[in-house]
Amino acid sequence: MNKQNKRRHFLEMAGTTGMAGILASHQAPAFAQGTNLHWLRWNDFVPACDQLFRQSIIPDAEKALGVKIRYETVNGNDLQPRITSGIQSGAGPDLMMLFNNHPH
């Protein structure tokens, strides 16, 4: 069997196996429903940047991704404690602005 036939045989078997799994489940594939995301970010030094996020970038992202984004800004000094408490509690924001210069 040459290399081309081995590849073709593999693809046929992979496709058959995948279809068998889908048919055996007796239900259509599930698609994600509307998702809510919580994004934690620091207040920008330039207030116009925060306005741009809230008025343009966030709505465009919600529309393109099909999700609802709760955009929260905090003082830069409060960011690290919020990240730490969010990770330790397991109930923190989904997206967090991180820096790599904090002690571990």
PDB file of N, CA and C in Angstrom:
ATOM      1  N   MET A   1       0.855  -1.172   0.000  1.00  0.00           N
ATOM      2  CA  MET A   1       0.000   0.000   0.000  1.00  0.00           C
ATOM      3  C   MET A   1       0.901   1.236   0.000  1.00  0.00           C
ATOM      4  N   ASN A   2       0.679   2.134  -0.945  1.00  0.00           N
ATOM      5  CA  ASN A   2       1.532   3.315  -0.996  1.00  0.00           C
ATOM      6  C   ASN A   2       1.038   4.372  -0.005  1.00  0.00           C
ATOM      7  N   LYS A   3       1.816   5.448   0.103  1.00  0.00           N
ATOM      8  CA  LYS A   3       1.535   6.484   1.098  1.00  0.00           C
ATOM      9  C   LYS A   3       0.170   7.142   0.870  1.00  0.00           C
ATOM     10  N   GLN A   4      -0.188   7.394  -0.386  1.00  0.00           N
ATOM     11  CA  GLN A   4      -1.469   8.030  -0.714  1.00  0.00           C
ATOM     12  C   GLN A   4      -2.644   7.152  -0.276  1.00  0.00           C
ATOM     13  N   ASN A   5      -2.542   5.841  -0.505  1.00  0.00           N
ATOM     14  CA  ASN A   5      -3.619   4.934  -0.111  1.00  0.00           C
ATOM     15  C   ASN A   5      -3.735   4.825   1.397  1.00  0.00           C
ATOM     16  N   LYS A   6      -2.611   4.860   2.108  1.00  0.00           N
ATOM     17  CA  LYS A   6      -2.654   4.807   3.570  1.00  0.00           C
ATOM     18  C   LYS A   6      -3.387   6.031   4.115  1.00  0.00           C
ATOM     19  N   ARG A   7      -3.079   7.185   3.554  1.00  0.00           N
ATOM     20  CA  ARG A   7      -3.723   8.423   3.996  1.00  0.00           C
ATOM     21  C   ARG A   7      -5.224   8.378   3.703  1.00  0.00           C
ATOM     22  N   ARG A   8      -5.578   7.945   2.521  1.00  0.00           N
ATOM     23  CA  ARG A   8      -6.986   7.867   2.132  1.00  0.00           C
ATOM     24  C   ARG A   8      -7.738   6.891   3.039  1.00  0.00           C
ATOM     25  N   HIS A   9      -7.129   5.751   3.325  1.00  0.00           N
ATOM     26  CA  HIS A   9      -7.752   4.756   4.198  1.00  0.00           C
ATOM     27  C   HIS A   9      -7.948   5.339   5.601  1.00  0.00           C
ATOM     28  N   PHE A  10      -6.945   6.043   6.092  1.00  0.00           N
ATOM     29  CA  PHE A  10      -7.055   6.659   7.418  1.00  0.00           C
ATOM     30  C   PHE A  10      -8.212   7.660   7.452  1.00  0.00           C
ATOM     31  N   LEU A  11      -8.310   8.518   6.430  1.00  0.00           N
ATOM     32  CA  LEU A  11      -9.376   9.514   6.393  1.00  0.00           C
ATOM     33  C   LEU A  11     -10.758   8.868   6.300  1.00  0.00           C
ATOM     34  N   GLU A  12     -10.871   7.803   5.533  1.00  0.00           N
ATOM     35  CA  GLU A  12     -12.143   7.089   5.437  1.00  0.00           C
ATOM     36  C   GLU A  12     -12.540   6.508   6.787  1.00  0.00           C
ATOM     37  N   MET A  13     -11.586   5.906   7.474  1.00  0.00           N
ATOM     38  CA  MET A  13     -11.875   5.297   8.776  1.00  0.00           C
ATOM     39  C   MET A  13     -12.220   6.365   9.812  1.00  0.00           C
ATOM     40  N   ALA A  14     -11.497   7.480   9.797  1.00  0.00           N
ATOM     41  CA  ALA A  14     -11.771   8.554  10.754  1.00  0.00           C
ATOM     42  C   ALA A  14     -13.167   9.136  10.522  1.00  0.00           C
ATOM     43  N   GLY A  15     -13.528   9.352   9.266  1.00  0.00           N
ATOM     44  CA  GLY A  15     -14.858   9.873   8.952  1.00  0.00           C
ATOM     45  C   GLY A  15     -15.960   8.913   9.339  1.00  0.00           C
ATOM     46  N   THR A  16     -15.753   7.633   9.072  1.00  0.00           N
ATOM     47  CA  THR A  16     -16.746   6.615   9.414  1.00  0.00           C
ATOM     48  C   THR A  16     -16.925   6.529  10.925  1.00  0.00           C
ATOM     49  N   THR A  17     -15.829   6.549  11.646  1.00  0.00           N
ATOM     50  CA  THR A  17     -15.891   6.473  13.106  1.00  0.00           C
ATOM     51  C   THR A  17     -16.603   7.691  13.682  1.00  0.00           C
ATOM     52  N   GLY A  18     -16.290   8.868  13.161  1.00  0.00           N
ATOM     53  CA  GLY A  18     -16.943  10.088  13.638  1.00  0.00           C
ATOM     54  C   GLY A  18     -18.437  10.075  13.389  1.00  0.00           C
ATOM     55  N   MET A  19     -18.834   9.666  12.203  1.00  0.00           N
ATOM     56  CA  MET A  19     -20.261   9.600  11.881  1.00  0.00           C
ATOM     57  C   MET A  19     -20.969   8.549  12.728  1.00  0.00           C
ATOM     58  N   ALA A  20     -20.300   7.442  12.983  1.00  0.00           N
ATOM     59  CA  ALA A  20     -20.905   6.398  13.822  1.00  0.00           C
ATOM     60  C   ALA A  20     -21.175   6.940  15.221  1.00  0.00           C
ATOM     61  N   GLY A  21     -20.250   7.720  15.751  1.00  0.00           N
ATOM     62  CA  GLY A  21     -20.447   8.311  17.075  1.00  0.00           C
ATOM     63  C   GLY A  21     -21.611   9.282  17.106  1.00  0.00           C
ATOM     64  N   ILE A  22     -21.723  10.103  16.077  1.00  0.00           N
ATOM     65  CA  ILE A  22     -22.827  11.068  16.004  1.00  0.00           C
ATOM     66  C   ILE A  22     -24.166  10.347  15.885  1.00  0.00           C
ATOM     67  N   LEU A  23     -24.228   9.339  15.018  1.00  0.00           N
ATOM     68  CA  LEU A  23     -25.480   8.607  14.832  1.00  0.00           C
ATOM     69  C   LEU A  23     -25.854   7.799  16.069  1.00  0.00           C
ATOM     70  N   ALA A  24     -24.870   7.277  16.783  1.00  0.00           N
ATOM     71  CA  ALA A  24     -25.147   6.476  17.972  1.00  0.00           C
ATOM     72  C   ALA A  24     -25.717   7.325  19.106  1.00  0.00           C
ATOM     73  N   SER A  25     -25.422   8.612  19.117  1.00  0.00           N
ATOM     74  CA  SER A  25     -25.915   9.468  20.202  1.00  0.00           C
ATOM     75  C   SER A  25     -27.404   9.786  20.052  1.00  0.00           C
ATOM     76  N   HIS A  26     -27.969   9.589  18.858  1.00  0.00           N
ATOM     77  CA  HIS A  26     -29.391   9.812  18.585  1.00  0.00           C
ATOM     78  C   HIS A  26     -29.839  11.248  18.850  1.00  0.00           C
ATOM     79  N   GLN A  27     -28.931  12.204  18.732  1.00  0.00           N
ATOM     80  CA  GLN A  27     -29.324  13.598  18.885  1.00  0.00           C
ATOM     81  C   GLN A  27     -28.397  14.490  18.068  1.00  0.00           C
ATOM     82  N   ALA A  28     -28.910  15.637  17.731  1.00  0.00           N
ATOM     83  CA  ALA A  28     -28.119  16.585  16.945  1.00  0.00           C
ATOM     84  C   ALA A  28     -27.012  17.174  17.814  1.00  0.00           C
ATOM     85  N   PRO A  29     -25.933  17.607  17.199  1.00  0.00           N
ATOM     86  CA  PRO A  29     -24.869  18.245  17.984  1.00  0.00           C
ATOM     87  C   PRO A  29     -25.401  19.488  18.693  1.00  0.00           C
ATOM     88  N   ALA A  30     -24.937  19.718  19.904  1.00  0.00           N
ATOM     89  CA  ALA A  30     -25.366  20.881  20.678  1.00  0.00           C
ATOM     90  C   ALA A  30     -24.491  22.077  20.324  1.00  0.00           C
ATOM     91  N   PHE A  31     -25.115  23.211  20.152  1.00  0.00           N
ATOM     92  CA  PHE A  31     -24.387  24.441  19.888  1.00  0.00           C
ATOM     93  C   PHE A  31     -24.513  25.340  21.104  1.00  0.00           C
ATOM     94  N   ALA A  32     -23.477  26.096  21.371  1.00  0.00           N
ATOM     95  CA  ALA A  32     -23.462  26.972  22.542  1.00  0.00           C
ATOM     96  C   ALA A  32     -24.567  28.016  22.433  1.00  0.00           C
ATOM     97  N   GLN A  33     -25.262  28.204  23.518  1.00  0.00           N
ATOM     98  CA  GLN A  33     -26.280  29.241  23.577  1.00  0.00           C
ATOM     99  C   GLN A  33     -25.603  30.544  23.981  1.00  0.00           C
ATOM    100  N   GLY A  34     -26.363  31.581  24.115  1.00  0.00           N
ATOM    101  CA  GLY A  34     -25.807  32.874  24.494  1.00  0.00           C
ATOM    102  C   GLY A  34     -24.973  32.773  25.760  1.00  0.00           C
ATOM    103  N   THR A  35     -23.795  33.308  25.707  1.00  0.00           N
ATOM    104  CA  THR A  35     -22.865  33.226  26.823  1.00  0.00           C
ATOM    105  C   THR A  35     -22.638  34.613  27.403  1.00  0.00           C
ATOM    106  N   ASN A  36     -22.445  34.678  28.705  1.00  0.00           N
ATOM    107  CA  ASN A  36     -22.105  35.924  29.379  1.00  0.00           C
ATOM    108  C   ASN A  36     -20.647  35.864  29.808  1.00  0.00           C
ATOM    109  N   LEU A  37     -19.894  36.898  29.482  1.00  0.00           N
ATOM    110  CA  LEU A  37     -18.497  36.991  29.875  1.00  0.00           C
ATOM    111  C   LEU A  37     -18.303  38.197  30.781  1.00  0.00           C
ATOM    112  N   HIS A  38     -17.484  38.026  31.795  1.00  0.00           N
ATOM    113  CA  HIS A  38     -17.132  39.118  32.703  1.00  0.00           C
ATOM    114  C   HIS A  38     -15.670  39.452  32.450  1.00  0.00           C
ATOM    115  N   TRP A  39     -15.402  40.686  32.034  1.00  0.00           N
ATOM    116  CA  TRP A  39     -14.048  41.125  31.699  1.00  0.00           C
ATOM    117  C   TRP A  39     -13.620  42.174  32.711  1.00  0.00           C
ATOM    118  N   LEU A  40     -12.526  41.906  33.415  1.00  0.00           N
ATOM    119  CA  LEU A  40     -11.972  42.831  34.402  1.00  0.00           C
ATOM    120  C   LEU A  40     -10.728  43.481  33.822  1.00  0.00           C
ATOM    121  N   ARG A  41     -10.700  44.804  33.837  1.00  0.00           N
ATOM    122  CA  ARG A  41      -9.588  45.553  33.257  1.00  0.00           C
ATOM    123  C   ARG A  41      -9.367  46.802  34.100  1.00  0.00           C
ATOM    124  N   TRP A  42      -8.166  47.323  34.077  1.00  0.00           N
ATOM    125  CA  TRP A  42      -7.910  48.541  34.840  1.00  0.00           C
ATOM    126  C   TRP A  42      -8.421  49.763  34.094  1.00  0.00           C
ATOM    127  N   ASN A  43      -8.678  50.852  34.862  1.00  0.00           N
ATOM    128  CA  ASN A  43      -9.034  52.126  34.241  1.00  0.00           C
ATOM    129  C   ASN A  43      -7.848  52.608  33.434  1.00  0.00           C
ATOM    130  N   ASP A  44      -8.115  53.019  32.235  1.00  0.00           N
ATOM    131  CA  ASP A  44      -7.038  53.484  31.373  1.00  0.00           C
ATOM    132  C   ASP A  44      -6.586  54.877  31.801  1.00  0.00           C
ATOM    133  N   PHE A  45      -5.319  55.191  31.518  1.00  0.00           N
ATOM    134  CA  PHE A  45      -4.804  56.528  31.809  1.00  0.00           C
ATOM    135  C   PHE A  45      -5.496  57.583  30.947  1.00  0.00           C
ATOM    136  N   VAL A  46      -5.951  57.172  29.793  1.00  0.00           N
ATOM    137  CA  VAL A  46      -6.637  58.074  28.867  1.00  0.00           C
ATOM    138  C   VAL A  46      -8.125  57.729  28.902  1.00  0.00           C
ATOM    139  N   PRO A  47      -8.956  58.585  29.494  1.00  0.00           N
ATOM    140  CA  PRO A  47     -10.382  58.269  29.611  1.00  0.00           C
ATOM    141  C   PRO A  47     -11.059  57.958  28.278  1.00  0.00           C
ATOM    142  N   ALA A  48     -10.586  58.550  27.201  1.00  0.00           N
ATOM    143  CA  ALA A  48     -11.189  58.291  25.891  1.00  0.00           C
ATOM    144  C   ALA A  48     -11.051  56.827  25.492  1.00  0.00           C
ATOM    145  N   CYS A  49     -10.015  56.165  25.980  1.00  0.00           N
ATOM    146  CA  CYS A  49      -9.832  54.743  25.674  1.00  0.00           C
ATOM    147  C   CYS A  49     -10.940  53.911  26.321  1.00  0.00           C
ATOM    148  N   ASP A  50     -11.265  54.207  27.581  1.00  0.00           N
ATOM    149  CA  ASP A  50     -12.363  53.496  28.242  1.00  0.00           C
ATOM    150  C   ASP A  50     -13.685  53.754  27.520  1.00  0.00           C
ATOM    151  N   GLN A  51     -13.897  54.987  27.079  1.00  0.00           N
ATOM    152  CA  GLN A  51     -15.117  55.306  26.341  1.00  0.00           C
ATOM    153  C   GLN A  51     -15.170  54.539  25.025  1.00  0.00           C
ATOM    154  N   LEU A  52     -14.032  54.428  24.351  1.00  0.00           N
ATOM    155  CA  LEU A  52     -13.977  53.681  23.095  1.00  0.00           C
ATOM    156  C   LEU A  52     -14.343  52.219  23.324  1.00  0.00           C
ATOM    157  N   PHE A  53     -13.811  51.630  24.406  1.00  0.00           N
ATOM    158  CA  PHE A  53     -14.148  50.246  24.729  1.00  0.00           C
ATOM    159  C   PHE A  53     -15.645  50.102  24.954  1.00  0.00           C
ATOM    160  N   ARG A  54     -16.214  50.965  25.793  1.00  0.00           N
ATOM    161  CA  ARG A  54     -17.622  50.830  26.165  1.00  0.00           C
ATOM    162  C   ARG A  54     -18.577  51.135  25.011  1.00  0.00           C
ATOM    163  N   GLN A  55     -18.233  52.104  24.175  1.00  0.00           N
ATOM    164  CA  GLN A  55     -19.163  52.551  23.139  1.00  0.00           C
ATOM    165  C   GLN A  55     -18.984  51.852  21.803  1.00  0.00           C
ATOM    166  N   SER A  56     -17.798  51.305  21.539  1.00  0.00           N
ATOM    167  CA  SER A  56     -17.555  50.744  20.212  1.00  0.00           C
ATOM    168  C   SER A  56     -17.031  49.308  20.248  1.00  0.00           C
ATOM    169  N   ILE A  57     -15.941  49.096  20.951  1.00  0.00           N
ATOM    170  CA  ILE A  57     -15.268  47.791  20.893  1.00  0.00           C
ATOM    171  C   ILE A  57     -16.115  46.692  21.528  1.00  0.00           C
ATOM    172  N   ILE A  58     -16.654  46.936  22.713  1.00  0.00           N
ATOM    173  CA  ILE A  58     -17.455  45.918  23.403  1.00  0.00           C
ATOM    174  C   ILE A  58     -18.719  45.575  22.600  1.00  0.00           C
ATOM    175  N   PRO A  59     -19.506  46.559  22.144  1.00  0.00           N
ATOM    176  CA  PRO A  59     -20.686  46.200  21.338  1.00  0.00           C
ATOM    177  C   PRO A  59     -20.334  45.451  20.051  1.00  0.00           C
ATOM    178  N   ASP A  60     -19.248  45.856  19.399  1.00  0.00           N
ATOM    179  CA  ASP A  60     -18.832  45.150  18.179  1.00  0.00           C
ATOM    180  C   ASP A  60     -18.433  43.712  18.486  1.00  0.00           C
ATOM    181  N   ALA A  61     -17.728  43.510  19.608  1.00  0.00           N
ATOM    182  CA  ALA A  61     -17.312  42.158  19.993  1.00  0.00           C
ATOM    183  C   ALA A  61     -18.523  41.305  20.351  1.00  0.00           C
ATOM    184  N   GLU A  62     -19.489  41.879  21.068  1.00  0.00           N
ATOM    185  CA  GLU A  62     -20.700  41.134  21.417  1.00  0.00           C
ATOM    186  C   GLU A  62     -21.442  40.680  20.163  1.00  0.00           C
ATOM    187  N   LYS A  63     -21.535  41.570  19.209  1.00  0.00           N
ATOM    188  CA  LYS A  63     -22.232  41.246  17.967  1.00  0.00           C
ATOM    189  C   LYS A  63     -21.485  40.175  17.175  1.00  0.00           C
ATOM    190  N   ALA A  64     -20.175  40.317  17.060  1.00  0.00           N
ATOM    191  CA  ALA A  64     -19.379  39.374  16.265  1.00  0.00           C
ATOM    192  C   ALA A  64     -19.294  38.000  16.922  1.00  0.00           C
ATOM    193  N   LEU A  65     -19.213  37.964  18.256  1.00  0.00           N
ATOM    194  CA  LEU A  65     -19.023  36.700  18.966  1.00  0.00           C
ATOM    195  C   LEU A  65     -20.325  36.071  19.444  1.00  0.00           C
ATOM    196  N   GLY A  66     -21.397  36.838  19.481  1.00  0.00           N
ATOM    197  CA  GLY A  66     -22.668  36.312  19.962  1.00  0.00           C
ATOM    198  C   GLY A  66     -22.683  36.092  21.462  1.00  0.00           C
ATOM    199  N   VAL A  67     -21.987  36.945  22.199  1.00  0.00           N
ATOM    200  CA  VAL A  67     -21.929  36.838  23.654  1.00  0.00           C
ATOM    201  C   VAL A  67     -22.291  38.187  24.263  1.00  0.00           C
ATOM    202  N   LYS A  68     -22.630  38.165  25.540  1.00  0.00           N
ATOM    203  CA  LYS A  68     -22.866  39.392  26.301  1.00  0.00           C
ATOM    204  C   LYS A  68     -21.647  39.607  27.185  1.00  0.00           C
ATOM    205  N   ILE A  69     -21.020  40.772  27.078  1.00  0.00           N
ATOM    206  CA  ILE A  69     -19.801  41.059  27.833  1.00  0.00           C
ATOM    207  C   ILE A  69     -20.114  42.076  28.923  1.00  0.00           C
ATOM    208  N   ARG A  70     -19.808  41.705  30.169  1.00  0.00           N
ATOM    209  CA  ARG A  70     -19.903  42.651  31.287  1.00  0.00           C
ATOM    210  C   ARG A  70     -18.497  43.189  31.505  1.00  0.00           C
ATOM    211  N   TYR A  71     -18.277  44.424  31.120  1.00  0.00           N
ATOM    212  CA  TYR A  71     -16.963  45.060  31.128  1.00  0.00           C
ATOM    213  C   TYR A  71     -16.823  45.871  32.402  1.00  0.00           C
ATOM    214  N   GLU A  72     -15.861  45.506  33.238  1.00  0.00           N
ATOM    215  CA  GLU A  72     -15.659  46.176  34.519  1.00  0.00           C
ATOM    216  C   GLU A  72     -14.250  46.741  34.578  1.00  0.00           C
ATOM    217  N   THR A  73     -14.142  47.994  34.990  1.00  0.00           N
ATOM    218  CA  THR A  73     -12.825  48.605  35.154  1.00  0.00           C
ATOM    219  C   THR A  73     -12.612  48.926  36.624  1.00  0.00           C
ATOM    220  N   VAL A  74     -11.371  48.753  37.070  1.00  0.00           N
ATOM    221  CA  VAL A  74     -10.998  49.063  38.449  1.00  0.00           C
ATOM    222  C   VAL A  74      -9.699  49.854  38.433  1.00  0.00           C
ATOM    223  N   ASN A  75      -9.403  50.490  39.549  1.00  0.00           N
ATOM    224  CA  ASN A  75      -8.150  51.202  39.716  1.00  0.00           C
ATOM    225  C   ASN A  75      -6.996  50.215  39.560  1.00  0.00           C
ATOM    226  N   GLY A  76      -5.903  50.644  38.965  1.00  0.00           N
ATOM    227  CA  GLY A  76      -4.759  49.763  38.743  1.00  0.00           C
ATOM    228  C   GLY A  76      -4.226  49.129  40.017  1.00  0.00           C
ATOM    229  N   ASN A  77      -4.316  49.849  41.154  1.00  0.00           N
ATOM    230  CA  ASN A  77      -3.842  49.296  42.425  1.00  0.00           C
ATOM    231  C   ASN A  77      -4.754  48.194  42.951  1.00  0.00           C
ATOM    232  N   ASP A  78      -5.986  48.164  42.490  1.00  0.00           N
ATOM    233  CA  ASP A  78      -6.941  47.149  42.945  1.00  0.00           C
ATOM    234  C   ASP A  78      -6.979  45.925  42.042  1.00  0.00           C
ATOM    235  N   LEU A  79      -6.271  45.988  40.929  1.00  0.00           N
ATOM    236  CA  LEU A  79      -6.355  44.905  39.951  1.00  0.00           C
ATOM    237  C   LEU A  79      -5.769  43.596  40.484  1.00  0.00           C
ATOM    238  N   GLN A  80      -4.557  43.643  41.034  1.00  0.00           N
ATOM    239  CA  GLN A  80      -3.923  42.409  41.504  1.00  0.00           C
ATOM    240  C   GLN A  80      -4.708  41.735  42.628  1.00  0.00           C
ATOM    241  N   PRO A  81      -5.187  42.473  43.645  1.00  0.00           N
ATOM    242  CA  PRO A  81      -6.013  41.804  44.667  1.00  0.00           C
ATOM    243  C   PRO A  81      -7.288  41.181  44.093  1.00  0.00           C
ATOM    244  N   ARG A  82      -7.914  41.832  43.114  1.00  0.00           N
ATOM    245  CA  ARG A  82      -9.121  41.273  42.493  1.00  0.00           C
ATOM    246  C   ARG A  82      -8.804  40.004  41.719  1.00  0.00           C
ATOM    247  N   ILE A  83      -7.654  39.994  41.031  1.00  0.00           N
ATOM    248  CA  ILE A  83      -7.245  38.800  40.294  1.00  0.00           C
ATOM    249  C   ILE A  83      -6.999  37.655  41.265  1.00  0.00           C
ATOM    250  N   THR A  84      -6.253  37.939  42.331  1.00  0.00           N
ATOM    251  CA  THR A  84      -5.928  36.907  43.320  1.00  0.00           C
ATOM    252  C   THR A  84      -7.191  36.341  43.963  1.00  0.00           C
ATOM    253  N   SER A  85      -8.096  37.209  44.395  1.00  0.00           N
ATOM    254  CA  SER A  85      -9.318  36.715  45.048  1.00  0.00           C
ATOM    255  C   SER A  85     -10.208  35.971  44.057  1.00  0.00           C
ATOM    256  N   GLY A  86     -10.235  36.423  42.818  1.00  0.00           N
ATOM    257  CA  GLY A  86     -11.036  35.735  41.809  1.00  0.00           C
ATOM    258  C   GLY A  86     -10.535  34.331  41.534  1.00  0.00           C
ATOM    259  N   ILE A  87      -9.218  34.174  41.473  1.00  0.00           N
ATOM    260  CA  ILE A  87      -8.635  32.853  41.231  1.00  0.00           C
ATOM    261  C   ILE A  87      -8.854  31.946  42.433  1.00  0.00           C
ATOM    262  N   GLN A  88      -8.617  32.470  43.642  1.00  0.00           N
ATOM    263  CA  GLN A  88      -8.760  31.647  44.841  1.00  0.00           C
ATOM    264  C   GLN A  88     -10.206  31.233  45.089  1.00  0.00           C
ATOM    265  N   SER A  89     -11.150  32.100  44.777  1.00  0.00           N
ATOM    266  CA  SER A  89     -12.555  31.764  45.013  1.00  0.00           C
ATOM    267  C   SER A  89     -13.124  30.873  43.913  1.00  0.00           C
ATOM    268  N   GLY A  90     -12.490  30.894  42.748  1.00  0.00           N
ATOM    269  CA  GLY A  90     -13.005  30.121  41.624  1.00  0.00           C
ATOM    270  C   GLY A  90     -14.218  30.755  40.972  1.00  0.00           C
ATOM    271  N   ALA A  91     -14.566  31.954  41.386  1.00  0.00           N
ATOM    272  CA  ALA A  91     -15.744  32.631  40.848  1.00  0.00           C
ATOM    273  C   ALA A  91     -15.396  34.015  40.316  1.00  0.00           C
ATOM    274  N   GLY A  92     -14.172  34.188  39.879  1.00  0.00           N
ATOM    275  CA  GLY A  92     -13.730  35.485  39.384  1.00  0.00           C
ATOM    276  C   GLY A  92     -14.153  35.734  37.951  1.00  0.00           C
ATOM    277  N   PRO A  93     -13.693  36.844  37.399  1.00  0.00           N
ATOM    278  CA  PRO A  93     -14.020  37.182  36.011  1.00  0.00           C
ATOM    279  C   PRO A  93     -13.505  36.134  35.032  1.00  0.00           C
ATOM    280  N   ASP A  94     -14.135  36.091  33.863  1.00  0.00           N
ATOM    281  CA  ASP A  94     -13.709  35.165  32.817  1.00  0.00           C
ATOM    282  C   ASP A  94     -12.441  35.658  32.134  1.00  0.00           C
ATOM    283  N   LEU A  95     -12.347  36.967  31.949  1.00  0.00           N
ATOM    284  CA  LEU A  95     -11.184  37.586  31.315  1.00  0.00           C
ATOM    285  C   LEU A  95     -10.610  38.613  32.274  1.00  0.00           C
ATOM    286  N   MET A  96      -9.288  38.589  32.453  1.00  0.00           N
ATOM    287  CA  MET A  96      -8.647  39.534  33.356  1.00  0.00           C
ATOM    288  C   MET A  96      -7.419  40.119  32.688  1.00  0.00           C
ATOM    289  N   MET A  97      -7.217  41.404  32.896  1.00  0.00           N
ATOM    290  CA  MET A  97      -6.010  42.052  32.418  1.00  0.00           C
ATOM    291  C   MET A  97      -4.900  41.696  33.399  1.00  0.00           C
ATOM    292  N   LEU A  98      -3.843  41.063  32.914  1.00  0.00           N
ATOM    293  CA  LEU A  98      -2.758  40.604  33.777  1.00  0.00           C
ATOM    294  C   LEU A  98      -1.458  41.312  33.442  1.00  0.00           C
ATOM    295  N   PHE A  99      -0.594  41.380  34.433  1.00  0.00           N
ATOM    296  CA  PHE A  99       0.758  41.895  34.237  1.00  0.00           C
ATOM    297  C   PHE A  99       1.733  40.828  34.696  1.00  0.00           C
ATOM    298  N   ASN A 100       2.940  40.878  34.199  1.00  0.00           N
ATOM    299  CA  ASN A 100       3.913  39.852  34.568  1.00  0.00           C
ATOM    300  C   ASN A 100       4.968  40.361  35.532  1.00  0.00           C
ATOM    301  N   ASN A 101       4.732  41.492  36.175  1.00  0.00           N
ATOM    302  CA  ASN A 101       5.743  42.030  37.075  1.00  0.00           C
ATOM    303  C   ASN A 101       5.345  41.966  38.542  1.00  0.00           C
ATOM    304  N   HIS A 102       4.312  41.195  38.859  1.00  0.00           N
ATOM    305  CA  HIS A 102       3.904  41.049  40.250  1.00  0.00           C
ATOM    306  C   HIS A 102       4.630  39.861  40.872  1.00  0.00           C
ATOM    307  N   PRO A 103       4.925  39.921  42.174  1.00  0.00           N
ATOM    308  CA  PRO A 103       5.582  38.779  42.814  1.00  0.00           C
ATOM    309  C   PRO A 103       4.662  37.568  42.827  1.00  0.00           C
ATOM    310  N   HIS A 104       5.261  36.409  42.770  1.00  0.00           N
ATOM    311  CA  HIS A 104       4.490  35.162  42.755  1.00  0.00           C
ATOM    312  C   HIS A 104       4.397  34.590  44.143  1.00  0.00           C
TER     313      HIS A 104
END
